[in-house]
Short mmCIF file of C-alpha atoms and ligand atoms in Angstrom, two decimals:
data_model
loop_
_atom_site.label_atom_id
_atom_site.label_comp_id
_atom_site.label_asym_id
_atom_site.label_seq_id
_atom_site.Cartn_x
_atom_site.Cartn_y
_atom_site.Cartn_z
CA UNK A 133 28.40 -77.25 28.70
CA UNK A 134 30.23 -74.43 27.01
CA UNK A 135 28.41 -71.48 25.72
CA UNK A 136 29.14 -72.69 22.17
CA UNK A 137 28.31 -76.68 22.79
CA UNK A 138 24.59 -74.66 23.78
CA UNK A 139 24.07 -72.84 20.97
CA UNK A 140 24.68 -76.01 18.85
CA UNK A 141 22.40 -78.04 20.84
CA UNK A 142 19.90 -75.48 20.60
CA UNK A 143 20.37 -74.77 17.18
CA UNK A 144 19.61 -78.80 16.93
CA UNK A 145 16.83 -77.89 19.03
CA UNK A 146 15.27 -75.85 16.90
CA UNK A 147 15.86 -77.44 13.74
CA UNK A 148 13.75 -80.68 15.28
CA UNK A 149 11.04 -78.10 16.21
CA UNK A 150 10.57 -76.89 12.88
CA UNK A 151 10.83 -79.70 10.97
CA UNK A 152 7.91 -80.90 13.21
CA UNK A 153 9.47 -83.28 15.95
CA UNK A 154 7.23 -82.75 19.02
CA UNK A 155 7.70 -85.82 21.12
CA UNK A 156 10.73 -87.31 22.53
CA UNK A 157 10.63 -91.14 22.64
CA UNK A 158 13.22 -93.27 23.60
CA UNK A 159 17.04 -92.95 22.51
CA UNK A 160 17.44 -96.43 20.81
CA UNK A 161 14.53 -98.57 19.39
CA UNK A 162 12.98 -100.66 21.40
CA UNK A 163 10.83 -104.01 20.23
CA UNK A 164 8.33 -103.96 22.14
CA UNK A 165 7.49 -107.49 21.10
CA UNK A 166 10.00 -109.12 23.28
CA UNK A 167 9.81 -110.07 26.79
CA UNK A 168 12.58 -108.44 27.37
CA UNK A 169 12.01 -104.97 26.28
CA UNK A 170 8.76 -104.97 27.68
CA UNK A 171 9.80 -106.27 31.17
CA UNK A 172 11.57 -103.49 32.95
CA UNK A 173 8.28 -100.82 32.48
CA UNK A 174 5.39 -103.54 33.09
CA UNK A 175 6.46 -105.55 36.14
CA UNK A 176 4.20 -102.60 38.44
CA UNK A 177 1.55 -104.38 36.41
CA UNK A 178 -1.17 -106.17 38.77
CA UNK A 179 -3.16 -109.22 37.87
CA UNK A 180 -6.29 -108.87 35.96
CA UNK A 181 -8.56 -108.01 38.23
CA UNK A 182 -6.17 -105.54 40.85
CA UNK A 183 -5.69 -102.49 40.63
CA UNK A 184 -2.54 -101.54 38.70
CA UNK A 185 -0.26 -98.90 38.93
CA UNK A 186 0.41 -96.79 36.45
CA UNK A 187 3.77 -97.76 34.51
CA UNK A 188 5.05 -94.27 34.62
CA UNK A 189 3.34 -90.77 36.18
CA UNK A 190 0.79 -89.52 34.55
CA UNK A 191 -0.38 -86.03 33.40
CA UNK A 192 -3.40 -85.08 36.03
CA UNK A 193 -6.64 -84.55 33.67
CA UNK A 194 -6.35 -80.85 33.14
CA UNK A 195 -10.36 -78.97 33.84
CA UNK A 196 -11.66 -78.51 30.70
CA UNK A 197 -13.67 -75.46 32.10
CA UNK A 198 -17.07 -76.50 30.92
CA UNK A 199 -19.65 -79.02 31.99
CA UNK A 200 -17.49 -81.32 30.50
CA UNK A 201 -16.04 -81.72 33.39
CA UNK A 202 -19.11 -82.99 35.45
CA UNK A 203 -19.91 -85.26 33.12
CA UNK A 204 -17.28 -87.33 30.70
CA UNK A 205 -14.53 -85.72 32.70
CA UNK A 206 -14.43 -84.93 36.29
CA UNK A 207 -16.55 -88.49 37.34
CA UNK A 208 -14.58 -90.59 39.77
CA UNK A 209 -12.77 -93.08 38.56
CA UNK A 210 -14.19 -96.79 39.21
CA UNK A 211 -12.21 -99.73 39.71
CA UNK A 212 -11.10 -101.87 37.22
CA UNK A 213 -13.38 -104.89 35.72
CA UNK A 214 -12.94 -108.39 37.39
CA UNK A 215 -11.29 -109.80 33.97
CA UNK A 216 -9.96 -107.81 31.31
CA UNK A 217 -9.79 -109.68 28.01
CA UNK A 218 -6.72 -107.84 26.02
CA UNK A 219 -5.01 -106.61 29.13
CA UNK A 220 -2.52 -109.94 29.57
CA UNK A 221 0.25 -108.37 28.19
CA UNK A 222 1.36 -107.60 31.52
CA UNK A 223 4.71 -108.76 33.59
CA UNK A 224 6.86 -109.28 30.42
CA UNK A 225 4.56 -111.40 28.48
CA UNK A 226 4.36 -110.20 24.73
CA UNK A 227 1.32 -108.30 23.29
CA UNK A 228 -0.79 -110.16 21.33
CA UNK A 229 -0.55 -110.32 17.74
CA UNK A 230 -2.97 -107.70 15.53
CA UNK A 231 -5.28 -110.38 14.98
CA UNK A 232 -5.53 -111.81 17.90
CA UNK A 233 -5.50 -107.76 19.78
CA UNK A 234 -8.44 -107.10 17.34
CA UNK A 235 -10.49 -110.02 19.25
CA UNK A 236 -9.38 -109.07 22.59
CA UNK A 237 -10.26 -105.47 22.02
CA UNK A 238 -13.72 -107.23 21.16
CA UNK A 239 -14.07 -109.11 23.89
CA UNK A 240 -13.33 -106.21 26.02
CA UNK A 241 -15.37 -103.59 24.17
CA UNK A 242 -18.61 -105.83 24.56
CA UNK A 243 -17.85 -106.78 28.18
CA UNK A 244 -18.33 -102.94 29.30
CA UNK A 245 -22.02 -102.21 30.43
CA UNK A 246 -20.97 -98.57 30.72
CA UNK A 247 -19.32 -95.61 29.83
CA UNK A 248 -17.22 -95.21 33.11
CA UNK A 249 -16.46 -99.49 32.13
CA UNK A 250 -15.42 -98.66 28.95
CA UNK A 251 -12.87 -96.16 29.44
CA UNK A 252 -11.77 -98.33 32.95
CA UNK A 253 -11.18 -101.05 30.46
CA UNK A 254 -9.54 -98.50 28.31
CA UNK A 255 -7.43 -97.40 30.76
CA UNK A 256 -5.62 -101.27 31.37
CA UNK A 257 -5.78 -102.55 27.58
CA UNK A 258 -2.38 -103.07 26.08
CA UNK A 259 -3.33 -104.43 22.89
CA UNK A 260 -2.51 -101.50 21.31
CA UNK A 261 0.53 -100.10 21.08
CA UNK A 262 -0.13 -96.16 21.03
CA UNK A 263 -0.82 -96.59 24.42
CA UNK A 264 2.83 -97.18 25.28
CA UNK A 265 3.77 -93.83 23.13
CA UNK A 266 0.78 -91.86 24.58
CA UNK A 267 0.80 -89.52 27.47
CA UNK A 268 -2.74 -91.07 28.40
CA UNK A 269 -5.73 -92.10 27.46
CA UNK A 270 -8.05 -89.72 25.46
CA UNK A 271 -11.44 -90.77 26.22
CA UNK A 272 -14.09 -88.25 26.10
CA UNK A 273 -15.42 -84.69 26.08
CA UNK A 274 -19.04 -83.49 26.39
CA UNK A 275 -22.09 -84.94 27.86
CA UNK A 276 -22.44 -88.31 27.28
CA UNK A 277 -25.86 -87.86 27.43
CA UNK A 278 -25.99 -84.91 24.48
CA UNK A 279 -28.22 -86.42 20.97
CA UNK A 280 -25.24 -85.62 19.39
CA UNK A 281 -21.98 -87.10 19.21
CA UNK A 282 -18.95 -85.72 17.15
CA UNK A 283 -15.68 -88.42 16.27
CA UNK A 284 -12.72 -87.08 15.00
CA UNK A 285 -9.50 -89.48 14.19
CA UNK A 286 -7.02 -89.02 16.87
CA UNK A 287 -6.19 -86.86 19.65
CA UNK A 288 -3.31 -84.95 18.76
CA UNK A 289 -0.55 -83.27 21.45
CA UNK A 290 -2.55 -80.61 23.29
CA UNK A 291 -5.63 -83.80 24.01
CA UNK A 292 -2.68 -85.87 25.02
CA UNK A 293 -1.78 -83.46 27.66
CA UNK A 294 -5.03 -82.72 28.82
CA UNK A 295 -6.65 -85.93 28.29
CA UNK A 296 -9.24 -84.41 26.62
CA UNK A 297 -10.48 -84.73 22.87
CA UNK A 298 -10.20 -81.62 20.59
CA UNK A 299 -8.53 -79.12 22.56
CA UNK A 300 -6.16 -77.61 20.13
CA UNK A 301 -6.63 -75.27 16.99
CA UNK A 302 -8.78 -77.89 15.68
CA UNK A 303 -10.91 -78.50 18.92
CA UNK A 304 -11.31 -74.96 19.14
CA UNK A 305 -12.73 -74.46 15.41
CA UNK A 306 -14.84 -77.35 16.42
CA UNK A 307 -16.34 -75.16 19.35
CA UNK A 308 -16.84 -72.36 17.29
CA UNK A 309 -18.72 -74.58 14.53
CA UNK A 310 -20.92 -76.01 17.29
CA UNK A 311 -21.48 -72.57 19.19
CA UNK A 312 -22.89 -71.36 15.56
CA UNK A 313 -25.39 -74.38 15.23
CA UNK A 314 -26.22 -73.64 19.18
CA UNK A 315 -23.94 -76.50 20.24
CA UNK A 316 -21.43 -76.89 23.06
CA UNK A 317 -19.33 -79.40 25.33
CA UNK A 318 -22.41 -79.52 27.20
CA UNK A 319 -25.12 -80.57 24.85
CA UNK A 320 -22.22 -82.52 22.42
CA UNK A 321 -20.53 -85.61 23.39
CA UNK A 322 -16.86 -85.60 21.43
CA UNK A 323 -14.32 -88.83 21.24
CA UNK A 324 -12.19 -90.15 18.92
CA UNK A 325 -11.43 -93.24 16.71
CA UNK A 326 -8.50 -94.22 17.91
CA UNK A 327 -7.96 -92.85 21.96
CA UNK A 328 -4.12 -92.59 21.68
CA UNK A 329 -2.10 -89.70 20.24
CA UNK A 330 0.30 -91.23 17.63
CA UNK A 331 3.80 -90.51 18.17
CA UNK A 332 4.39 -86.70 16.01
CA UNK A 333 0.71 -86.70 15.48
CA UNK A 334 1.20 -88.97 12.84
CA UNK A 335 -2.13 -91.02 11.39
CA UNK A 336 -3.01 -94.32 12.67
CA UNK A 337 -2.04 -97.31 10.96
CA UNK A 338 -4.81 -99.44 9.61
CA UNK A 339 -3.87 -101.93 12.14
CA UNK A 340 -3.83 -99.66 15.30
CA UNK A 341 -7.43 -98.20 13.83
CA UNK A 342 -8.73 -101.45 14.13
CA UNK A 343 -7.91 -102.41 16.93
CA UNK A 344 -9.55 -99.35 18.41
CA UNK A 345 -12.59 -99.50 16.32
CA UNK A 346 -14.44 -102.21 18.71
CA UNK A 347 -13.97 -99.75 21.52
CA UNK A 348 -15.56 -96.56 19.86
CA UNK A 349 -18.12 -98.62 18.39
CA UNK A 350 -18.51 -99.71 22.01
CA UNK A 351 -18.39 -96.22 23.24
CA UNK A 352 -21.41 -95.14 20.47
CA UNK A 353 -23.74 -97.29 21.65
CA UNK A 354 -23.48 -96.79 25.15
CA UNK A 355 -23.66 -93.15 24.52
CA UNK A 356 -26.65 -94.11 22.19
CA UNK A 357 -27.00 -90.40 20.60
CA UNK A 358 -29.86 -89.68 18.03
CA UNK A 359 -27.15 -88.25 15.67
CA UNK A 360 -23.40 -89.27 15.06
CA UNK A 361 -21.36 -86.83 13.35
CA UNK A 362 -17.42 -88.24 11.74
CA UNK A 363 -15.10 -85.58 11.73
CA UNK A 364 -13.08 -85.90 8.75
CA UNK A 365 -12.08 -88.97 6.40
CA UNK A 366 -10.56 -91.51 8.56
CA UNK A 367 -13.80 -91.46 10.92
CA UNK A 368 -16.01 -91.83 8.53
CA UNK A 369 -14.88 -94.72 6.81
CA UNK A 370 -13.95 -96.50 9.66
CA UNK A 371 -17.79 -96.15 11.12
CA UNK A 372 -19.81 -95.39 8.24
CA UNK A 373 -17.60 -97.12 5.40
CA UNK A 374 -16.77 -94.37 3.50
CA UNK A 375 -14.54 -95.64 0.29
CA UNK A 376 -14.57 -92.73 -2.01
CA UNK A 377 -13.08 -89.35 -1.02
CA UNK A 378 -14.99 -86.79 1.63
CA UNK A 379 -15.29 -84.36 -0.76
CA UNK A 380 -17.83 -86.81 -1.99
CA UNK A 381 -19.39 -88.58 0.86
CA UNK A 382 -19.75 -85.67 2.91
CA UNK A 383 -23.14 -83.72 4.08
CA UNK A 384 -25.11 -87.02 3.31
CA UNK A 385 -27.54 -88.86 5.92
CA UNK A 386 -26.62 -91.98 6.76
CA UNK A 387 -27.82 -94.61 8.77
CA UNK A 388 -25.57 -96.45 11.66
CA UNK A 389 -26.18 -99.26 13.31
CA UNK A 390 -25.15 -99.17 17.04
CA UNK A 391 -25.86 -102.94 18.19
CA UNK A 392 -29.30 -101.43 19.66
CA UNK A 393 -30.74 -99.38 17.08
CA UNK A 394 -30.26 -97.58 14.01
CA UNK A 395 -29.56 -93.92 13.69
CA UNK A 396 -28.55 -90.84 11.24
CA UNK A 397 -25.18 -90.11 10.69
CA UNK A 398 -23.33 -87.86 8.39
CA UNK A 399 -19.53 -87.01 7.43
CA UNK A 400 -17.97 -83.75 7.17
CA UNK A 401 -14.48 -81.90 6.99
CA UNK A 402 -12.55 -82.61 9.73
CA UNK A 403 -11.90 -78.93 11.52
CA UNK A 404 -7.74 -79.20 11.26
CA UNK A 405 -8.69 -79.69 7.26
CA UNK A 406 -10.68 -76.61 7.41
CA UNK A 407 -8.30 -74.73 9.30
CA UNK A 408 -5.98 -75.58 6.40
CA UNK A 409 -8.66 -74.92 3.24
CA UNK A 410 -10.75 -72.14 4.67
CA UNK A 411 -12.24 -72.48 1.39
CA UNK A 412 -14.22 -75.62 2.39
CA UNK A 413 -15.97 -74.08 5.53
CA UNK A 414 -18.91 -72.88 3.09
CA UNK A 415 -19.44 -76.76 2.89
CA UNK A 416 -18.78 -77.86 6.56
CA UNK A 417 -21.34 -74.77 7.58
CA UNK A 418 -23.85 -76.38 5.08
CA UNK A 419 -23.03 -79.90 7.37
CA UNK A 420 -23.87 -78.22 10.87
CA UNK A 421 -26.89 -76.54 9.35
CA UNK A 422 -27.88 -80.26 8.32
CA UNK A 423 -27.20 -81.41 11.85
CA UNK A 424 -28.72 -78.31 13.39
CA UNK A 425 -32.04 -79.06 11.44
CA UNK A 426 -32.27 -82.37 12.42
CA UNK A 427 -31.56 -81.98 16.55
CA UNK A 428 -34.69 -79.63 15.83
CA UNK A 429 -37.00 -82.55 14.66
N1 URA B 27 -7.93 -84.21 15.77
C1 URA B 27 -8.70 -85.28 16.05
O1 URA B 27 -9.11 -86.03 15.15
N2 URA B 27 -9.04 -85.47 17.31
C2 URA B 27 -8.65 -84.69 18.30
O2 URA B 27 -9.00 -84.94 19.44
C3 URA B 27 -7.84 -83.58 17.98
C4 URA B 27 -7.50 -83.37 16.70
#
């Protein structure tokens, strides 16, 4: 390539960067819907039931340095479930339609008697499609054990490298906000809505949120904390049905239902929002003072 040809391409380069392009996909568009698109990446696949390689490498789970990792993080992995409801979208055949993804993702979701189940079923479910755009899964952080779990929306690029949930800007604003309140990744559990960074960090569709919502929901109540915290708009009205605005809803005890038993929840500004409106911090430190008062009952 000539000298010149470079500087244009990196020029190009650049100009992608800034206006916010962060993820290379594929060339042309490919509809996923048809047999045909989907056959040349999924044939690896292995019945329900055997273990299946991956259909591409993926990233190694980077150490998140804390005790995260001998907890949510570092466990060995266990084999798959003996049926996977939502995961028959393998050797070509066509991913279910919303609907019927939405009742597979149920099926599955209820059919995991753990944690380490969960995210195993996790790992195989193709009923949504982020998981085809994603790097990997984005599971977990924390101690699954901790009476308090945080849920943000979605992991963004940093989580989908490492795997891990809030590792960014935002992540580390959220370990800040938790250090304050005498918090951190080892007396917190931390997941997400939806587990699959949207292509450009984009937000999930209603559809894709959905989808996902059986497994968190899932993922709550075998985590069964004493407190659940949402992270921002988009968590809490997809677990604690939050119409109006946060500004609004916010800083308020809730109750949520987990399947088991009820307990207190509360919404407040997601961390990327604060990093953004500074301003609003007086109100999300108000929020972990809340949460910090009732750990101590
Ligand atoms: N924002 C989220 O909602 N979740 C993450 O994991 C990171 C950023």
């Amino acid at each position: 390539m000539s000298l010149d040809r470079q500087d244009h391409v990196r020029a190009l380069l650049d100009f992608f960067v800034g206006a916010g392009v962060d993820a290379v996909l594929e060339e042309a568009p490919v509809d996923r819907f048809t047999a045909e698109a989907r056959e040349p990446r999924f044939t690896s696949h292995a019945p329900a039931g055997e273990p299946s390689p991956s259909p591409e490498p993926r990233q190694p789970r980077a150490p998140s340095g804390g005790a995260g990792d001998v907890t949510a993080n570092a466990r060995s992995r266990p084999s798959p479930p003996p049926s996977l409801p939502g995961g028959e979208g393998k050797g070509g055949r066509p991913p279910p339609a919303p609907d019927a993804a939405i009742m597979a993702a149920r099926q599955a979701a209820a059919s995991a008697a753990s944690l380490d189940a969960l995210r195993a079923i996790l790992e195989r479910f193709e009923g949504c499609a982020l998981r085809f755009t994603a790097k990997q899964l984005v599971f977990a952080d924390g101690n699954p054990q901790a009476r308090v779990m945080f849920v943000g929306e979605a992991p963004g690029r940093e989580e989908d490298i490492a795997g891990l949930p809030f590792v960014g800007r935002a992540g580390q604003l959220l370990d800040r906000m938790m250090a304050a309140i005498g918090l951190a990744r080892t007396t917190a559990y931390i997941a997400n809505i939806v587990p699959w960074r949207p292509p450009g960090n984009r937000t999930p569709t209603p559809q894709e949120t959905q989808i996902c919502l059986p497994f968190i929901k899932r993922q709550i109540e075998l985590a069964d904390p004493d407190i659940l915290v949402c992270l921002g708009g988009p968590s809490a009205a997809a677990l604690l049905g939050m119409t109006d605005g946060i500004r609004r809803f916010r800083g308020r005890w809730r109750a949520y239902h987990t399947g088991t038993r009820e307990i207190r929840a509360i919404a407040t500004f997601h961390p990327a929002y604060l990093l953004r409106t500074p301003l609003e911090k007086r109100f999300a430190w108000r929020d972990f003072q809340a949460i910090q008062a009732a750990l101590a009952e």
